[in-house]
PDB file of C-alpha atoms (C1' of nucleotides) in Angstrom:
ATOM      1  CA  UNK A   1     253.867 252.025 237.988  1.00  0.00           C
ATOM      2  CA  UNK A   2     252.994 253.506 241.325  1.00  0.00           C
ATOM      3  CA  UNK A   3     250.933 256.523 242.361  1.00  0.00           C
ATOM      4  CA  UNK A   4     254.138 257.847 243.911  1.00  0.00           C
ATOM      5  CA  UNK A   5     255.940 257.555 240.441  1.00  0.00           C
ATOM      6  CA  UNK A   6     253.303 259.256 238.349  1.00  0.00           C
ATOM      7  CA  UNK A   7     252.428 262.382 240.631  1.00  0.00           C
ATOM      8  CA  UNK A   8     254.796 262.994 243.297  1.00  0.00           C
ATOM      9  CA  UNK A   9     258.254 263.337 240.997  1.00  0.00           C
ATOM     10  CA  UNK A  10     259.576 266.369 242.768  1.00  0.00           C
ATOM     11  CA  UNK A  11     258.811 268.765 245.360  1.00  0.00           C
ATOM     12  CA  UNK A  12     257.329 271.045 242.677  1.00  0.00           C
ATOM     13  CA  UNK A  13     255.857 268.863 240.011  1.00  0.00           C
ATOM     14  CA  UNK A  14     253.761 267.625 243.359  1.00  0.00           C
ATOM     15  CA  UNK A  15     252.745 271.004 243.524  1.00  0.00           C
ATOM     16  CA  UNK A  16     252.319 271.657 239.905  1.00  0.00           C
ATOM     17  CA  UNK A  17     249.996 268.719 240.008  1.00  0.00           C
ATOM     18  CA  UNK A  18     248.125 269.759 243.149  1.00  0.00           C
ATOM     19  CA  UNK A  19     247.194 273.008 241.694  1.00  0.00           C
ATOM     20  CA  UNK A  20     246.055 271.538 238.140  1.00  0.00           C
ATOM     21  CA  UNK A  21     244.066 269.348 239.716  1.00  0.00           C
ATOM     22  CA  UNK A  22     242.137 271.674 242.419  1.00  0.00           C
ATOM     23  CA  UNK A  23     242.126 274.018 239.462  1.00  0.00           C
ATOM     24  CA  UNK A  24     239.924 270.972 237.546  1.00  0.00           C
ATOM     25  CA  UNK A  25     237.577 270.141 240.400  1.00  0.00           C
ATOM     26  CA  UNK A  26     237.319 273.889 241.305  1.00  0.00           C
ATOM     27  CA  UNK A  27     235.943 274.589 237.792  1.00  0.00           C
ATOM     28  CA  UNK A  28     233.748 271.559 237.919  1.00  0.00           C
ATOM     29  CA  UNK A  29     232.601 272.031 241.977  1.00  0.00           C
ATOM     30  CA  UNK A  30     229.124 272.153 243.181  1.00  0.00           C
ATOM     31  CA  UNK A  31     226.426 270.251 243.280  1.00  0.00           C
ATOM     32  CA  UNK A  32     225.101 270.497 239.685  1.00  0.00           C
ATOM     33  CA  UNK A  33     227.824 271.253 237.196  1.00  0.00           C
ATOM     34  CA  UNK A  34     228.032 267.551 236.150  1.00  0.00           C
ATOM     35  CA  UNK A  35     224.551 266.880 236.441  1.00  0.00           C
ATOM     36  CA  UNK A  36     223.536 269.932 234.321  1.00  0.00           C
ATOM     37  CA  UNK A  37     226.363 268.810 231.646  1.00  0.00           C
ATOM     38  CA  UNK A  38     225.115 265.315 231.465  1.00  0.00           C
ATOM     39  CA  UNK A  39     221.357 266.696 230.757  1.00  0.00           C
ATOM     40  CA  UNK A  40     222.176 268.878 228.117  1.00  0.00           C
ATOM     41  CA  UNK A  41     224.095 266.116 226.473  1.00  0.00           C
ATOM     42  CA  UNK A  42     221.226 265.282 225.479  1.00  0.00           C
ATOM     43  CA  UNK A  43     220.656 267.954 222.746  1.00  0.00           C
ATOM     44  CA  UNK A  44     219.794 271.618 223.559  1.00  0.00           C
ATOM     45  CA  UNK A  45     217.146 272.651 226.226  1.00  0.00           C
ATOM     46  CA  UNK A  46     215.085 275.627 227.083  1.00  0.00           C
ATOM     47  CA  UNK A  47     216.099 276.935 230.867  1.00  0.00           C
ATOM     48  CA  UNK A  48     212.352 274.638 232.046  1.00  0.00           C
ATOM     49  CA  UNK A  49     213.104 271.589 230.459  1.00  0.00           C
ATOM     50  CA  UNK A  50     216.404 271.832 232.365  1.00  0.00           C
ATOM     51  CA  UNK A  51     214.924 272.461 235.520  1.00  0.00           C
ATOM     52  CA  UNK A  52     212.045 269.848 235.546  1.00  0.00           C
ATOM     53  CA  UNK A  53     215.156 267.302 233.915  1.00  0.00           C
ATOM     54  CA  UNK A  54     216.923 268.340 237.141  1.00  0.00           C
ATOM     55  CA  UNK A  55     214.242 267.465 239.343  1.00  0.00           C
ATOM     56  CA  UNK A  56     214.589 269.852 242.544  1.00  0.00           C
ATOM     57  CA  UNK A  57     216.917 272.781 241.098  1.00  0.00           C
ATOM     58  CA  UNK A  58     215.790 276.247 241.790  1.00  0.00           C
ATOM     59  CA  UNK A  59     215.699 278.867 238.906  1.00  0.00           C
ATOM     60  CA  UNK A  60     218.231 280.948 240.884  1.00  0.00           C
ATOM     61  CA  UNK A  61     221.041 278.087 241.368  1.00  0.00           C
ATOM     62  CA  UNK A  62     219.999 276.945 237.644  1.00  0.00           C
ATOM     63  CA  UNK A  63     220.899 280.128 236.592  1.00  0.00           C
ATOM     64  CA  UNK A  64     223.968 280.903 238.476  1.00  0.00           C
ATOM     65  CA  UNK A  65     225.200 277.372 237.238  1.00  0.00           C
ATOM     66  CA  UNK A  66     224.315 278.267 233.722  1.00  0.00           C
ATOM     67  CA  UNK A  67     226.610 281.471 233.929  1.00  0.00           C
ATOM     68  CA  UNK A  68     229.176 279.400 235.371  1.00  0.00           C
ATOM     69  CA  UNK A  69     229.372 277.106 232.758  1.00  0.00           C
ATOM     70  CA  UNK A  70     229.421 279.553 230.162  1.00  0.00           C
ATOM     71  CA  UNK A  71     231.505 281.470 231.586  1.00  0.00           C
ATOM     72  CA  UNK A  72     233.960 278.297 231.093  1.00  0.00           C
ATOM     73  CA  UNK A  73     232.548 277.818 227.452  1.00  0.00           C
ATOM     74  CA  UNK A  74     230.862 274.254 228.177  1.00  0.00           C
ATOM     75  CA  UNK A  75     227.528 276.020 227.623  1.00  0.00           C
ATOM     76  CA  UNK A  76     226.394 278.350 225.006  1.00  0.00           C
ATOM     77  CA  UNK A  77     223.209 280.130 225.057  1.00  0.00           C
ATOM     78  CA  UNK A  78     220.859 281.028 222.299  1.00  0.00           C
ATOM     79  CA  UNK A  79     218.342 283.665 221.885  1.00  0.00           C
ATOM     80  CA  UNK A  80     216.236 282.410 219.008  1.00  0.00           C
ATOM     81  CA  UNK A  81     213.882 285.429 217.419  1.00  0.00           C
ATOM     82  CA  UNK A  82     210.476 283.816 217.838  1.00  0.00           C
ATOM     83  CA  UNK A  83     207.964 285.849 219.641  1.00  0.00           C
ATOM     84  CA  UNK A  84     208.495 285.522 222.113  1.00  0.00           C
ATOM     85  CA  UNK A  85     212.208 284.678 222.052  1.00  0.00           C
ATOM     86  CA  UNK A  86     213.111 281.440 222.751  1.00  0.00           C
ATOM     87  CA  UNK A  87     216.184 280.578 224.730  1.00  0.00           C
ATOM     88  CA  UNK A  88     218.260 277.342 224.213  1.00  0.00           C
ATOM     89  CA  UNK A  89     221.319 276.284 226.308  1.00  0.00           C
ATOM     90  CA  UNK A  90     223.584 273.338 224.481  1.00  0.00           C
ATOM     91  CA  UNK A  91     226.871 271.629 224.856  1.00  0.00           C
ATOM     92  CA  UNK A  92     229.969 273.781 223.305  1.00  0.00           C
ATOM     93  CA  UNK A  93     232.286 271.287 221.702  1.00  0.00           C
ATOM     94  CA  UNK A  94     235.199 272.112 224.314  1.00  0.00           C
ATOM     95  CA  UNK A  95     232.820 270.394 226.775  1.00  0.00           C
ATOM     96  CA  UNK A  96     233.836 267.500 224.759  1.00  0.00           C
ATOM     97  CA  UNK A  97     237.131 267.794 226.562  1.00  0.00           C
ATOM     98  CA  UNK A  98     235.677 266.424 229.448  1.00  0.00           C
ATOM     99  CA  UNK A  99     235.016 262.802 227.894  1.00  0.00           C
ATOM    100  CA  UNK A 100     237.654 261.434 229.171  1.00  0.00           C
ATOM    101  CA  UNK A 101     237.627 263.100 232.743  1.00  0.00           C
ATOM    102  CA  UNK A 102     233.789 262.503 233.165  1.00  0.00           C
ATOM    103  CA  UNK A 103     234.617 258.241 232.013  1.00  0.00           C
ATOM    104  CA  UNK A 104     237.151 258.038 234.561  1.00  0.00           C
ATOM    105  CA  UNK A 105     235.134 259.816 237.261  1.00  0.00           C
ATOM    106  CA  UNK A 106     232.385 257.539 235.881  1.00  0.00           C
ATOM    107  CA  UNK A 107     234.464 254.366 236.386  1.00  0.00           C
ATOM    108  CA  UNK A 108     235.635 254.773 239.487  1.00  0.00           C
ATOM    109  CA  UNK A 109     232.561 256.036 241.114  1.00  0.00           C
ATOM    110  CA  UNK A 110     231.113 252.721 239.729  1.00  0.00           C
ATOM    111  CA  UNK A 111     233.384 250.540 241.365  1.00  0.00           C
ATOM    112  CA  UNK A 112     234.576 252.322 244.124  1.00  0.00           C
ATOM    113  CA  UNK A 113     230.679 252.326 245.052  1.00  0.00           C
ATOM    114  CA  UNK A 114     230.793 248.251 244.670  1.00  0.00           C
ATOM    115  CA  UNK A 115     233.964 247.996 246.887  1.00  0.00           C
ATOM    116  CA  UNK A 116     232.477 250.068 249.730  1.00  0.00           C
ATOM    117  CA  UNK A 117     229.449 247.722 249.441  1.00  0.00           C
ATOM    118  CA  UNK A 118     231.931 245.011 249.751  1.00  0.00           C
ATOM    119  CA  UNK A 119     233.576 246.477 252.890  1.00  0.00           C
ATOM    120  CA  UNK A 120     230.731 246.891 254.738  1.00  0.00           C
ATOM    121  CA  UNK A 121     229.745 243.363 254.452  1.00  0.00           C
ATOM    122  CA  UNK A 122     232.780 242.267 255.397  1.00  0.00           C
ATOM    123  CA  UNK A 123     232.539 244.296 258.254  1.00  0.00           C
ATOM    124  CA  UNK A 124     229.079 243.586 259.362  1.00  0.00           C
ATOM    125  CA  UNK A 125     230.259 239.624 258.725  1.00  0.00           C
ATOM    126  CA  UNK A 126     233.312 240.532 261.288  1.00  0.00           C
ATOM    127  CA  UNK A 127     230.880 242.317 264.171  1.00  0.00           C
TER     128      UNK A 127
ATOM    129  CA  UNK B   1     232.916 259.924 219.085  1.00  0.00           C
ATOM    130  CA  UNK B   2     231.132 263.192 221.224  1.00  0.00           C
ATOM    131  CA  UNK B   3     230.266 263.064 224.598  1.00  0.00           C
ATOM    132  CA  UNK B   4     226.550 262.555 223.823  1.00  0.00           C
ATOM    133  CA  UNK B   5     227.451 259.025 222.100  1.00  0.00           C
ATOM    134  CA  UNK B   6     229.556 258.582 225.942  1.00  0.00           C
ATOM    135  CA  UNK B   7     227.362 259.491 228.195  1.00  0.00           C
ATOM    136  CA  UNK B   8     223.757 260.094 227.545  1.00  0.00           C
ATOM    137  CA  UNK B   9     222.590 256.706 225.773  1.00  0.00           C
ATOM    138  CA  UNK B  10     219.462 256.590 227.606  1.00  0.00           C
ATOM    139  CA  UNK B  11     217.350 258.531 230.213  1.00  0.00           C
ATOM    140  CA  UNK B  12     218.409 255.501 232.922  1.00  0.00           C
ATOM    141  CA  UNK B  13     222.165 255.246 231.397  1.00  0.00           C
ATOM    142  CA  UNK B  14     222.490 259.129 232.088  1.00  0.00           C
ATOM    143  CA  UNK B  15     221.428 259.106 235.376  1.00  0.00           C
ATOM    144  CA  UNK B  16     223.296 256.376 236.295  1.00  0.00           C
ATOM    145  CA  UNK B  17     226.322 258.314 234.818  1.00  0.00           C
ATOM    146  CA  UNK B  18     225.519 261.147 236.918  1.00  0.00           C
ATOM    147  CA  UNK B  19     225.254 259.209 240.181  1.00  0.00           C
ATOM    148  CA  UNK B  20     228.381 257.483 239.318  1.00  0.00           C
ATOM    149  CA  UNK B  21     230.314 261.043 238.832  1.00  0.00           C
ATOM    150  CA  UNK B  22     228.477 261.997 241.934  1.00  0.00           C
ATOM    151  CA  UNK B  23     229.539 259.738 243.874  1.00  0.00           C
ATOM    152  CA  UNK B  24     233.509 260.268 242.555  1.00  0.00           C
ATOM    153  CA  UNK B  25     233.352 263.706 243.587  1.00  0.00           C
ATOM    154  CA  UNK B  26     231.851 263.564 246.725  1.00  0.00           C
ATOM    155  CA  UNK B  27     234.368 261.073 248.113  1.00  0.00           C
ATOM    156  CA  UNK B  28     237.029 263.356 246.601  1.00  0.00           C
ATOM    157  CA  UNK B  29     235.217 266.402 248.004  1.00  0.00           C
ATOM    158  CA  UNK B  30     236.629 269.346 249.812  1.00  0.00           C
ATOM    159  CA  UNK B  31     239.697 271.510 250.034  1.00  0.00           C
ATOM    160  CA  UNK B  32     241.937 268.889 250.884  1.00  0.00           C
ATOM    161  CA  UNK B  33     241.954 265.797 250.039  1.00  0.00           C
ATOM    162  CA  UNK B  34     243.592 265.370 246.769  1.00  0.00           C
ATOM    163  CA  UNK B  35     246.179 267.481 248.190  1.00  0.00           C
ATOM    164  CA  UNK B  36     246.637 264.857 250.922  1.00  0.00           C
ATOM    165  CA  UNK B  37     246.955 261.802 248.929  1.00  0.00           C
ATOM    166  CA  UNK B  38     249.343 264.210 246.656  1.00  0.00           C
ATOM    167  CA  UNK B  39     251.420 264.613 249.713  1.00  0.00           C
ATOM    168  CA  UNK B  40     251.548 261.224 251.070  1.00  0.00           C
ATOM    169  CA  UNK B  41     252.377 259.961 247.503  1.00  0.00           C
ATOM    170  CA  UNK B  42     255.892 260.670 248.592  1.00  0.00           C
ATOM    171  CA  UNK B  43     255.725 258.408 251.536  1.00  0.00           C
ATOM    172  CA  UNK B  44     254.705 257.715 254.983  1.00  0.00           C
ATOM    173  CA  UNK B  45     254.167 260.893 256.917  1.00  0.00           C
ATOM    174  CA  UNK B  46     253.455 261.760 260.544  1.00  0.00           C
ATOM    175  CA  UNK B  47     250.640 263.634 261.629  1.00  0.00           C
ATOM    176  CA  UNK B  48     252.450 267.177 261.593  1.00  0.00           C
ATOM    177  CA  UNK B  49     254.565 266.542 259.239  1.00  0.00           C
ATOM    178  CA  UNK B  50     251.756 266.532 256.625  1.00  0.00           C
ATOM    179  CA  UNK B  51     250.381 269.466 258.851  1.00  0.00           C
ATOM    180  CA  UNK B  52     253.616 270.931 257.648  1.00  0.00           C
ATOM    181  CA  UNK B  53     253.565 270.136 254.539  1.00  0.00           C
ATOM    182  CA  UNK B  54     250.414 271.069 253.302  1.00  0.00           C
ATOM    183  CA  UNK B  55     251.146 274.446 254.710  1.00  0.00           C
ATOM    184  CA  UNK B  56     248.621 275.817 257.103  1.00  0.00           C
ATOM    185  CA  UNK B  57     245.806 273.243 257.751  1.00  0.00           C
ATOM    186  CA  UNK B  58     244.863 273.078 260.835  1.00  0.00           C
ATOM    187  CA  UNK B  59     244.809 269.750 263.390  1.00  0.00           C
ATOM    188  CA  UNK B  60     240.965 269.313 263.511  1.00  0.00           C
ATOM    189  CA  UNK B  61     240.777 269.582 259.633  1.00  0.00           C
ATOM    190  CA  UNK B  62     243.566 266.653 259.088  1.00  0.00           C
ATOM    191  CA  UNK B  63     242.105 265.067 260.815  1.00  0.00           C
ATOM    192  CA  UNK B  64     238.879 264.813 259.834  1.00  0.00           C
ATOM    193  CA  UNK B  65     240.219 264.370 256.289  1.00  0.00           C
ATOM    194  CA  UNK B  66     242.366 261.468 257.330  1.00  0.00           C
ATOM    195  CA  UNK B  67     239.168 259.839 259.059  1.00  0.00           C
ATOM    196  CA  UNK B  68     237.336 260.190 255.910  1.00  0.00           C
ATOM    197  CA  UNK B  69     240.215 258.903 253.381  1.00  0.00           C
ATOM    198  CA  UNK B  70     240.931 256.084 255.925  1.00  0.00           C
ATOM    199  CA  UNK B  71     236.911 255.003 256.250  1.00  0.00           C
ATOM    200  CA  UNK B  72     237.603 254.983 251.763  1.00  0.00           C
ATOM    201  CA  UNK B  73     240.517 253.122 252.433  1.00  0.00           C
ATOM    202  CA  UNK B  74     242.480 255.632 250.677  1.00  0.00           C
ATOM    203  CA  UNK B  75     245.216 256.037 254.039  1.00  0.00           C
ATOM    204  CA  UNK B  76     246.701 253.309 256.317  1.00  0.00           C
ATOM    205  CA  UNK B  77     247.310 254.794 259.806  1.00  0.00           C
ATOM    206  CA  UNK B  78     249.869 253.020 261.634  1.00  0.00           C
ATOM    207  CA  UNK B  79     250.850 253.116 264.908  1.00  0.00           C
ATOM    208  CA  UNK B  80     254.344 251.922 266.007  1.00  0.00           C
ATOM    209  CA  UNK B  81     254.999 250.453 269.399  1.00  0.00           C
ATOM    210  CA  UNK B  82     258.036 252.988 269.629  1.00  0.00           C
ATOM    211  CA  UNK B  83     258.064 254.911 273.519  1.00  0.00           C
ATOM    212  CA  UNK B  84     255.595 256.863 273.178  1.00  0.00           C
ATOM    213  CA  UNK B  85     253.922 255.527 270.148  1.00  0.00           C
ATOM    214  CA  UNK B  86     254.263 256.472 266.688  1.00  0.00           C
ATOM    215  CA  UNK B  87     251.696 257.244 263.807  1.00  0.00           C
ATOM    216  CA  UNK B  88     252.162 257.360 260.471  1.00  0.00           C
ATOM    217  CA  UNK B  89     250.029 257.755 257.387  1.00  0.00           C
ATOM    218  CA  UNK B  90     250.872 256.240 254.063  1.00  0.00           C
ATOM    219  CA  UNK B  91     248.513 255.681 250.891  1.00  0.00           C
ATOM    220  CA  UNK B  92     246.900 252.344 250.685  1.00  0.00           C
ATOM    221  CA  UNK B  93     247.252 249.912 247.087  1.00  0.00           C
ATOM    222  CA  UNK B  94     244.069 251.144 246.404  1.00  0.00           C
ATOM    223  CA  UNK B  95     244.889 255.093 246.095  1.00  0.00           C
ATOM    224  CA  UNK B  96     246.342 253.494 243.254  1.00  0.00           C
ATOM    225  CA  UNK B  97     242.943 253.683 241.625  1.00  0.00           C
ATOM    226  CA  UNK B  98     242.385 257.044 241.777  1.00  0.00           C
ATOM    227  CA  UNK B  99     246.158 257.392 239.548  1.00  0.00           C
ATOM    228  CA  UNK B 100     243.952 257.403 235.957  1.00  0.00           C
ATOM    229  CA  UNK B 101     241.656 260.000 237.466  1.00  0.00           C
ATOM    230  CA  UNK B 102     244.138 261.815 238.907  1.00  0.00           C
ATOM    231  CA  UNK B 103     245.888 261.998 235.421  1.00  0.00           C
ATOM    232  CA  UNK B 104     243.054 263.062 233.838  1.00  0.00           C
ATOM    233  CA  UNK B 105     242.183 265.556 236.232  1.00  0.00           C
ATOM    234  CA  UNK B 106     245.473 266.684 236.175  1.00  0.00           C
ATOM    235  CA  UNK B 107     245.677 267.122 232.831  1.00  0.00           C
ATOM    236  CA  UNK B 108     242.711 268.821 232.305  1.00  0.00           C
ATOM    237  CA  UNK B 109     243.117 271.495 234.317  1.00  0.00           C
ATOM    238  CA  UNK B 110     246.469 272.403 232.439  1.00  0.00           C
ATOM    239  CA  UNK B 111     245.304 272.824 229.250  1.00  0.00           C
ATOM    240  CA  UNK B 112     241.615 274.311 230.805  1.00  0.00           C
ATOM    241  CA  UNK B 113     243.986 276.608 232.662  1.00  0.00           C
ATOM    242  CA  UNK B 114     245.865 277.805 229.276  1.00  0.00           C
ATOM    243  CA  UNK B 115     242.747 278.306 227.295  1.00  0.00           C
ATOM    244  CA  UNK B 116     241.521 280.244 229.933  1.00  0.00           C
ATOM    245  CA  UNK B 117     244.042 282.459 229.993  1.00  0.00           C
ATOM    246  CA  UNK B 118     243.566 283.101 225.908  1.00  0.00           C
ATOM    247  CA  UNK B 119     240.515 283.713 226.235  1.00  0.00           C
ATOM    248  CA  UNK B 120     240.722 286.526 228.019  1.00  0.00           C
ATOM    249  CA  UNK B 121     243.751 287.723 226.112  1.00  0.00           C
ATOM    250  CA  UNK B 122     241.098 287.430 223.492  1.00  0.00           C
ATOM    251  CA  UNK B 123     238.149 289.335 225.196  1.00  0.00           C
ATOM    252  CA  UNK B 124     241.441 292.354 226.104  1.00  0.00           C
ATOM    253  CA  UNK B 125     241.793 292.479 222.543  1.00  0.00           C
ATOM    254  CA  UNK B 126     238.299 293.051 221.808  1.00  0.00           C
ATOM    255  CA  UNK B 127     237.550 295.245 224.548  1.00  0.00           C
TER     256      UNK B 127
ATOM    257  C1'  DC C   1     253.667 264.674 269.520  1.00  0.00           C
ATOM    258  C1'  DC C   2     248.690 263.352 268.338  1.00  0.00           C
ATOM    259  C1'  DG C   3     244.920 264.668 268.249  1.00  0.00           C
ATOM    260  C1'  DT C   4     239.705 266.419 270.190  1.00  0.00           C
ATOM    261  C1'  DA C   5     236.417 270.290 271.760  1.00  0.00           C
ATOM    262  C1'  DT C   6     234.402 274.653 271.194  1.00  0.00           C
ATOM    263  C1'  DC C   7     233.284 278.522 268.884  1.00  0.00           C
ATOM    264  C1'  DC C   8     232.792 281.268 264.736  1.00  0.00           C
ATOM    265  C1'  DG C   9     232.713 283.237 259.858  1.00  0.00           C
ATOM    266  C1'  DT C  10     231.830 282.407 255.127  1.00  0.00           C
ATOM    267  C1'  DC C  11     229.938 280.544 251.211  1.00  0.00           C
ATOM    268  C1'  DA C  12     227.104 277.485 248.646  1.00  0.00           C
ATOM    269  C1'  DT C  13     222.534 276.200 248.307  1.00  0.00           C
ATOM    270  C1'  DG C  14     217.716 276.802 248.720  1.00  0.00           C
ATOM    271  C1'  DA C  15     212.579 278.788 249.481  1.00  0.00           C
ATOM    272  C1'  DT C  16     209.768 282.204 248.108  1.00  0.00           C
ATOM    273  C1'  DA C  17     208.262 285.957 245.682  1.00  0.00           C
ATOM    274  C1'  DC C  18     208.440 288.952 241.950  1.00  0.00           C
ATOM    275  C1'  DT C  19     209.515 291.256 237.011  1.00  0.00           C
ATOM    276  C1'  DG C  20     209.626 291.407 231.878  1.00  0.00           C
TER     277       DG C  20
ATOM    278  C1'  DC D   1     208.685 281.234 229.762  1.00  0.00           C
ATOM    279  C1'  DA D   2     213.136 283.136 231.549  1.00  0.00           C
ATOM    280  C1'  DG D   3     214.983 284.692 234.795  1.00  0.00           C
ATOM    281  C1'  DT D   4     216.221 288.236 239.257  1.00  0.00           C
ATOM    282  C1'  DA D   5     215.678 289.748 244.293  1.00  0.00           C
ATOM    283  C1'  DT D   6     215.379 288.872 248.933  1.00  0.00           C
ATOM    284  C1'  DC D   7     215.945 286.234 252.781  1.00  0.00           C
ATOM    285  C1'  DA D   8     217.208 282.050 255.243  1.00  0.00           C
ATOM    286  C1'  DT D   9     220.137 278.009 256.433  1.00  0.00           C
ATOM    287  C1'  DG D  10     223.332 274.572 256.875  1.00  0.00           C
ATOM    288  C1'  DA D  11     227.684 272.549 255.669  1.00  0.00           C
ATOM    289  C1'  DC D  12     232.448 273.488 255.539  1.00  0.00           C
ATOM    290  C1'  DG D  13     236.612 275.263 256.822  1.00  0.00           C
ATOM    291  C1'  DG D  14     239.267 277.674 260.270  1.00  0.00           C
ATOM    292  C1'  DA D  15     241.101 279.820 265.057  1.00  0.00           C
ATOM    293  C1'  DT D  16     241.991 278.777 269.418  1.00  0.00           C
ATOM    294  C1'  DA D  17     242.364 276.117 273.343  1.00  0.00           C
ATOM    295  C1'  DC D  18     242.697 271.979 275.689  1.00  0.00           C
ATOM    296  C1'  DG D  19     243.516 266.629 276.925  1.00  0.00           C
ATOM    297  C1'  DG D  20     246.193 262.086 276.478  1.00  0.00           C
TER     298       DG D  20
END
DNA sequence: CCGTATCCGTCATGATACTG
DNA sequence: CAGTATCATGACGGATACGG
């Protein structure tokens, strides 16, 4: 079955499918959504951990990211009464409905990056 | 089996996962060009008539898009020895590819979309 | 018709500094 | 530690106009 067959149907299921699928990478857009879901897969982490896990992140974007996420209940945030409190962020299990998406995504940016490789050899061969 | 068990075997496995992603999204990046391979899905396409169809982009952005989905080898541009010459546009084999992504994209964002929407019913409720 | 060139606004991201 | 405030910037998308 063809590309044509599975998305483009009709004039409005093309549309239907547009939308759903801008409304996918819309809630998953920016630099560090992923990235911050695939560190906290981990286990829970404290708002530091996540940053020095992150490498170059800056509290503000960290933060603004975290919102994001739980805004979109991927991320839940705890406020645990030690003194002073500590504050977790972990994985909500609805994140868990992004297996499959994040294993495609996964996939294909796996060998998509070997077939570029590919292509420019061939074209440096060629020149 | 949870995403943890998926994605973040290892420190190394996990980043590799996250480059991988990375690198999915950014080729898919931007406003458009999901909605372009939707489009062409139906077909070969001249320039404005996917101008047309995706409503109001404008000629520099198509065309920058088309550059970059033609360096991915996402789009075939043709050009016809017709009087004066025409170009068309039509999705490569290898768009095909993308169709399990798309999918899963796709259907993601229709059932993120509805539990969205409940859960601010839900939050109305409370309020 | 098929684009490219120029200019411009906006938004995402970031550096730095600061508060509780 | 866990953030917020302020300021800066650069990429992206768009409007308009023009050239082949």
């Amino acid at each position: 079955m063809e590309l044509k067959d599975k998305i483009a149907h009709s004039h409005e299921e093309c549309t239907a499918s547009a939308a759903a699928v801008r409304d996918a990478l819309y809630v998953l857009s920016g630099k560090w959504k992923l990235p911050l879901i695939i560190t906290l897969s981990a286990g829970p982490m404290r708002f530091k951990d996540i940053q020095r896990s992150l490498g170059d992140i800056t509290p503000k974007i960290l933060s603004k990211e975290l919102q994001d996420l739980e805004l979109n209940e991927f991320v839940l945030r705890k406020v645990l009464p030690t003194k002073p409190v500590t504050i977790t962020y972990e994985l909500t299990p609805y994140s868990g409905s992004l297996d499959k998406v994040l294993d495609e995504l996964k996939n294909w940016g796996l060998q998509h990056r070997k077939k570029i490789k590919a292509s420019i050899r061939r074209a440096s061969a060629q020149g």
